Amino acid sequence: MTYTIDETDGVLVFTLNRPERRNAINTELMEGFKEVIEYVHNSNSVRFLVITGAGEKAFCSGGDLAEFHSLKTEQQAFGMLSKMAEILYEWATLPVPTIALINGAAVGGGCEIATACDFRVVAREAKCGFIQGTLAITSGWGGATYLFERGLRHDRALKMLIDAQVYDSGQLEEVGWATKVYDGDREVALAQFIEYMRTINPGVHKAYKEIEIRKWAEKDLKKRVMEEVSQCSKLWELEAHHEAVNRFLKK
């Protein structure tokens, strides 16, 4: 199974389970995201939604290039990118707090997924970054749009995107992307992070989430996400991208 879903005491944990592929997103994992989103909407018990990666090396390395490199045209790319962007929008607008428990590298689309979460709890040794530029494309699942919504100083957010480099946990904390950096066991870190939140009535959490969701609706967030997808799709079709991916796959 490429993912697991486990609920304990109101904490729903969605684990990407492709450690041999650095938990890269494929079509099956996209369906896993849909399953989790539906689970949350149909449950009265879920108070927190957590996403993490199996193993210790990677949270998520983004889209599985071995699978998606077969997409060549703008139209083909838009089909895949828009599908995941729709999923991430549904994830970002869930009525419960969402937490990216980042156990290892979160790069490319993995960084986009984490940015779409309300909180990012990052392992000390983890490195994260919007490295899409090294493949001659932009973020394509809405990650840049969410990054500019997360309250980072504009110049820091833009530099994070344009640099296309990985940042260590200290840098991620400094720029304001990491909510908390932890040492040791991830489950202990998660328990400590939500310790005080647990004492608050979940109706309060949902009310605050609704305030943010209303703001995003008024600011046409989904429309802006889909425009980001369109930009990435145009770049995806160009030879510069295909050449960059070929070089990456030959490493």
CSV table of C-alpha atoms in Angstrom, one decimal:
chain,number,residue,atom,x,y,z
A,1,MET,CA,0.0,0.0,0.0
A,2,THR,CA,1.4,3.4,-1.0
A,3,TYR,CA,-0.2,5.2,2.0
A,4,THR,CA,-1.7,4.5,5.4
A,5,ILE,CA,-4.5,6.3,7.2
A,6,ASP,CA,-4.7,6.0,11.0
A,7,GLU,CA,-6.9,7.8,13.5
A,8,THR,CA,-6.1,7.8,17.2
A,9,ASP,CA,-7.8,10.1,19.8
A,10,GLY,CA,-8.9,12.5,17.1
A,11,VAL,CA,-5.6,12.8,15.3
A,12,LEU,CA,-5.8,11.5,11.8
A,13,VAL,CA,-2.4,10.6,10.4
A,14,PHE,CA,-1.9,10.2,6.6
A,15,THR,CA,1.5,8.6,5.9
A,16,LEU,CA,3.0,8.6,2.4
A,17,ASN,CA,4.4,5.1,2.1
A,18,ARG,CA,6.8,5.0,-0.8
A,19,PRO,CA,10.1,5.3,0.9
A,20,GLU,CA,11.9,3.6,-1.9
A,21,ARG,CA,10.8,6.5,-4.1
A,22,ARG,CA,11.3,9.1,-1.5
A,23,ASN,CA,7.5,9.2,-1.0
A,24,ALA,CA,7.0,10.7,-4.4
A,25,ILE,CA,3.4,11.4,-5.5
A,26,ASN,CA,1.9,9.1,-8.1
A,27,THR,CA,-1.7,8.5,-9.2
A,28,GLU,CA,-2.4,6.1,-6.4
A,29,LEU,CA,-1.2,8.6,-3.8
A,30,MET,CA,-3.5,11.2,-5.3
A,31,GLU,CA,-6.4,8.9,-4.7
A,32,GLY,CA,-5.1,8.5,-1.1
A,33,PHE,CA,-5.4,12.3,-0.6
A,34,LYS,CA,-9.0,12.2,-1.9
A,35,GLU,CA,-9.8,9.3,0.6
A,36,VAL,CA,-8.4,11.3,3.5
A,37,ILE,CA,-10.3,14.5,2.5
A,38,GLU,CA,-13.5,12.5,2.3
A,39,TYR,CA,-12.8,10.9,5.6
A,40,VAL,CA,-12.4,14.3,7.3
A,41,HIS,CA,-15.6,15.6,5.8
A,42,ASN,CA,-17.6,12.6,6.9
A,43,SER,CA,-16.1,12.3,10.4
A,44,ASN,CA,-17.2,14.0,13.6
A,45,SER,CA,-14.2,12.7,15.6
A,46,VAL,CA,-11.2,14.1,13.6
A,47,ARG,CA,-9.7,17.1,15.3
A,48,PHE,CA,-6.3,17.3,13.6
A,49,LEU,CA,-5.1,16.1,10.2
A,50,VAL,CA,-1.4,15.2,10.0
A,51,ILE,CA,0.6,14.3,6.9
A,52,THR,CA,4.1,12.7,7.1
A,53,GLY,CA,6.3,10.4,5.2
A,54,ALA,CA,7.4,6.8,5.8
A,55,GLY,CA,11.1,6.3,6.7
A,56,GLU,CA,13.5,8.9,7.9
A,57,LYS,CA,15.0,10.3,4.7
A,58,ALA,CA,12.0,12.0,3.0
A,59,PHE,CA,8.7,13.6,3.7
A,60,CYS,CA,7.9,13.9,0.0
A,61,SER,CA,10.1,14.5,-3.1
A,62,GLY,CA,7.2,15.9,-5.1
A,63,GLY,CA,5.7,14.3,-8.2
A,64,ASP,CA,7.2,11.0,-9.4
A,65,LEU,CA,9.1,12.0,-12.4
A,66,ALA,CA,9.5,8.4,-13.6
A,67,GLU,CA,5.7,8.3,-14.0
A,68,PHE,CA,4.9,11.9,-15.0
A,69,HIS,CA,7.8,12.4,-17.4
A,70,SER,CA,5.7,10.7,-20.1
A,71,LEU,CA,3.5,13.9,-20.1
A,72,LYS,CA,4.9,16.0,-22.9
A,73,THR,CA,2.4,18.6,-24.0
A,74,GLU,CA,0.9,21.6,-22.1
A,75,GLN,CA,-2.5,19.9,-22.2
A,76,GLN,CA,-1.2,16.7,-20.8
A,77,ALA,CA,0.7,18.4,-18.0
A,78,PHE,CA,-2.3,20.6,-17.1
A,79,GLY,CA,-4.4,17.4,-16.7
A,80,MET,CA,-2.1,16.0,-14.0
A,81,LEU,CA,-1.1,19.3,-12.4
A,82,SER,CA,-4.7,20.6,-12.1
A,83,LYS,CA,-5.8,17.3,-10.6
A,84,MET,CA,-3.3,17.6,-7.8
A,85,ALA,CA,-3.9,21.3,-7.4
A,86,GLU,CA,-7.6,20.7,-6.9
A,87,ILE,CA,-6.8,18.1,-4.3
A,88,LEU,CA,-4.5,20.4,-2.5
A,89,TYR,CA,-7.1,23.2,-2.5
A,90,GLU,CA,-9.6,20.8,-0.9
A,91,TRP,CA,-6.9,19.9,1.6
A,92,ALA,CA,-6.0,23.5,2.4
A,93,THR,CA,-9.7,24.4,3.0
A,94,LEU,CA,-10.5,21.5,5.3
A,95,PRO,CA,-12.3,22.6,8.5
A,96,VAL,CA,-9.7,21.1,10.9
A,97,PRO,CA,-6.1,22.2,11.5
A,98,THR,CA,-3.7,20.5,9.1
A,99,ILE,CA,-0.1,19.7,10.1
A,100,ALA,CA,2.8,18.7,7.9
A,101,LEU,CA,5.1,16.6,10.2
A,102,ILE,CA,8.2,16.8,8.1
A,103,ASN,CA,10.4,13.9,9.0
A,104,GLY,CA,12.9,14.4,6.1
A,105,ALA,CA,13.4,16.2,2.8
A,106,ALA,CA,10.4,18.0,1.4
A,107,VAL,CA,11.3,19.3,-2.1
A,108,GLY,CA,9.4,20.4,-5.2
A,109,GLY,CA,5.8,19.3,-4.9
A,110,GLY,CA,6.6,18.0,-1.4
A,111,CYS,CA,7.3,21.5,-0.4
A,112,GLU,CA,4.0,22.6,-2.0
A,113,ILE,CA,2.1,20.0,0.0
A,114,ALA,CA,3.7,21.2,3.2
A,115,THR,CA,3.0,24.8,2.4
A,116,ALA,CA,-0.7,24.0,1.9
A,117,CYS,CA,-0.9,22.8,5.5
A,118,ASP,CA,-1.7,25.2,8.3
A,119,PHE,CA,1.5,24.2,10.3
A,120,ARG,CA,4.9,22.8,9.4
A,121,VAL,CA,6.7,20.9,12.2
A,122,VAL,CA,10.2,20.2,10.8
A,123,ALA,CA,12.8,17.7,11.9
A,124,ARG,CA,16.2,19.3,12.7
A,125,GLU,CA,17.9,17.4,9.9
A,126,ALA,CA,15.3,18.0,7.3
A,127,LYS,CA,15.9,20.1,4.2
A,128,CYS,CA,13.1,21.7,2.2
A,129,GLY,CA,12.8,23.8,-0.9
A,130,PHE,CA,10.9,24.8,-4.1
A,131,ILE,CA,13.5,23.3,-6.4
A,132,GLN,CA,11.2,23.3,-9.4
A,133,GLY,CA,13.2,26.0,-11.1
A,134,THR,CA,16.1,23.6,-11.5
A,135,LEU,CA,13.8,21.6,-13.8
A,136,ALA,CA,12.9,24.8,-15.8
A,137,ILE,CA,9.3,24.9,-14.4
A,138,THR,CA,7.5,26.8,-11.7
A,139,SER,CA,5.5,25.2,-8.8
A,140,GLY,CA,2.5,23.6,-10.4
A,141,TRP,CA,0.2,22.5,-7.6
A,142,GLY,CA,-0.5,26.0,-6.1
A,143,GLY,CA,2.6,26.0,-3.8
A,144,ALA,CA,3.7,29.5,-4.7
A,145,THR,CA,0.2,30.9,-4.2
A,146,TYR,CA,0.0,29.3,-0.8
A,147,LEU,CA,3.5,30.5,0.1
A,148,PHE,CA,2.6,34.1,-0.5
A,149,GLU,CA,-0.5,33.6,1.7
A,150,ARG,CA,1.5,32.2,4.6
A,151,GLY,CA,2.7,35.5,6.0
A,152,LEU,CA,6.3,35.3,5.0
A,153,ARG,CA,7.9,38.6,4.1
A,154,HIS,CA,7.4,39.0,0.3
A,155,ASP,CA,11.2,39.2,-0.5
A,156,ARG,CA,11.9,36.0,1.5
A,157,ALA,CA,9.0,34.1,-0.1
A,158,LEU,CA,10.0,35.2,-3.6
A,159,LYS,CA,13.7,34.4,-3.0
A,160,MET,CA,12.8,30.9,-1.7
A,161,LEU,CA,11.0,30.4,-5.0
A,162,ILE,CA,13.6,32.0,-7.3
A,163,ASP,CA,16.6,30.4,-5.6
A,164,ALA,CA,15.2,26.9,-6.3
A,165,GLN,CA,17.5,25.6,-3.6
A,166,VAL,CA,16.9,23.5,-0.5
A,167,TYR,CA,17.0,25.3,2.9
A,168,ASP,CA,18.0,23.7,6.1
A,169,SER,CA,15.8,23.8,9.2
A,170,GLY,CA,17.5,26.8,10.7
A,171,GLN,CA,16.9,28.8,7.5
A,172,LEU,CA,13.3,27.6,7.3
A,173,GLU,CA,12.7,28.8,10.8
A,174,GLU,CA,14.4,32.1,10.1
A,175,VAL,CA,12.3,32.9,7.1
A,176,GLY,CA,9.1,31.9,8.9
A,177,TRP,CA,8.2,28.8,6.8
A,178,ALA,CA,8.8,26.3,9.6
A,179,THR,CA,6.3,26.6,12.5
A,180,LYS,CA,8.5,24.5,14.8
A,181,VAL,CA,11.8,22.6,14.5
A,182,TYR,CA,12.0,19.4,16.5
A,183,ASP,CA,14.7,17.0,17.6
A,184,GLY,CA,14.2,13.3,18.3
A,185,ASP,CA,11.0,11.3,17.9
A,186,ARG,CA,8.4,12.8,15.5
A,187,GLU,CA,5.4,11.4,17.5
A,188,VAL,CA,6.7,13.0,20.6
A,189,ALA,CA,7.2,16.3,18.7
A,190,LEU,CA,3.6,16.1,17.4
A,191,ALA,CA,2.2,15.4,20.8
A,192,GLN,CA,4.0,18.4,22.2
A,193,PHE,CA,2.9,20.6,19.4
A,194,ILE,CA,-0.8,20.0,19.8
A,195,GLU,CA,-0.7,19.7,23.6
A,196,TYR,CA,-2.5,23.0,24.2
A,197,MET,CA,-4.6,22.9,21.1
A,198,ARG,CA,-6.2,19.7,22.4
A,199,THR,CA,-7.6,21.6,25.4
A,200,ILE,CA,-9.6,23.9,23.2
A,201,ASN,CA,-13.1,23.0,22.0
A,202,PRO,CA,-12.8,21.8,18.4
A,203,GLY,CA,-15.6,24.2,17.4
A,204,VAL,CA,-13.2,27.0,18.1
A,205,HIS,CA,-10.7,25.5,15.7
A,206,LYS,CA,-13.3,25.2,12.9
A,207,ALA,CA,-14.5,28.7,13.4
A,208,TYR,CA,-11.0,30.1,13.0
A,209,LYS,CA,-10.4,28.0,10.0
A,210,GLU,CA,-13.6,29.3,8.5
A,211,ILE,CA,-12.3,32.9,8.8
A,212,GLU,CA,-9.3,32.0,6.7
A,213,ILE,CA,-11.3,30.1,4.2
A,214,ARG,CA,-13.7,33.0,3.8
A,215,LYS,CA,-10.7,35.3,3.2
A,216,TRP,CA,-9.3,33.0,0.5
A,217,ALA,CA,-12.7,32.8,-1.2
A,218,GLU,CA,-12.9,36.6,-1.3
A,219,LYS,CA,-9.4,36.8,-2.7
A,220,ASP,CA,-10.1,34.2,-5.4
A,221,LEU,CA,-7.5,31.8,-4.1
A,222,LYS,CA,-8.6,28.9,-6.2
A,223,LYS,CA,-8.6,31.0,-9.4
A,224,ARG,CA,-5.0,32.1,-8.6
A,225,VAL,CA,-4.0,28.5,-7.9
A,226,MET,CA,-5.3,27.4,-11.3
A,227,GLU,CA,-3.5,30.3,-13.0
A,228,GLU,CA,-0.3,29.0,-11.4
A,229,VAL,CA,-1.1,25.6,-12.8
A,230,SER,CA,-1.5,27.1,-16.3
A,231,GLN,CA,1.9,28.9,-16.1
A,232,CYS,CA,3.6,25.7,-15.1
A,233,SER,CA,1.9,23.7,-17.9
A,234,LYS,CA,3.2,26.1,-20.5
A,235,LEU,CA,6.8,25.7,-19.2
A,236,TRP,CA,6.4,22.0,-18.9
A,237,GLU,CA,5.9,21.6,-22.7
A,238,LEU,CA,9.2,23.4,-23.5
A,239,GLU,CA,12.3,21.5,-24.4
A,240,ALA,CA,14.3,23.1,-21.5
A,241,HIS,CA,12.1,21.2,-19.0
A,242,HIS,CA,12.3,17.8,-20.8
A,243,GLU,CA,16.1,18.1,-21.1
A,244,ALA,CA,16.4,19.0,-17.4
A,245,VAL,CA,14.3,16.0,-16.4
A,246,ASN,CA,16.3,13.7,-18.6
A,247,ARG,CA,19.5,14.9,-16.9
A,248,PHE,CA,17.9,14.3,-13.5
A,249,LEU,CA,16.7,10.8,-14.3
A,250,LYS,CA,20.2,9.8,-15.6
A,251,LYS,CA,21.9,10.8,-12.3
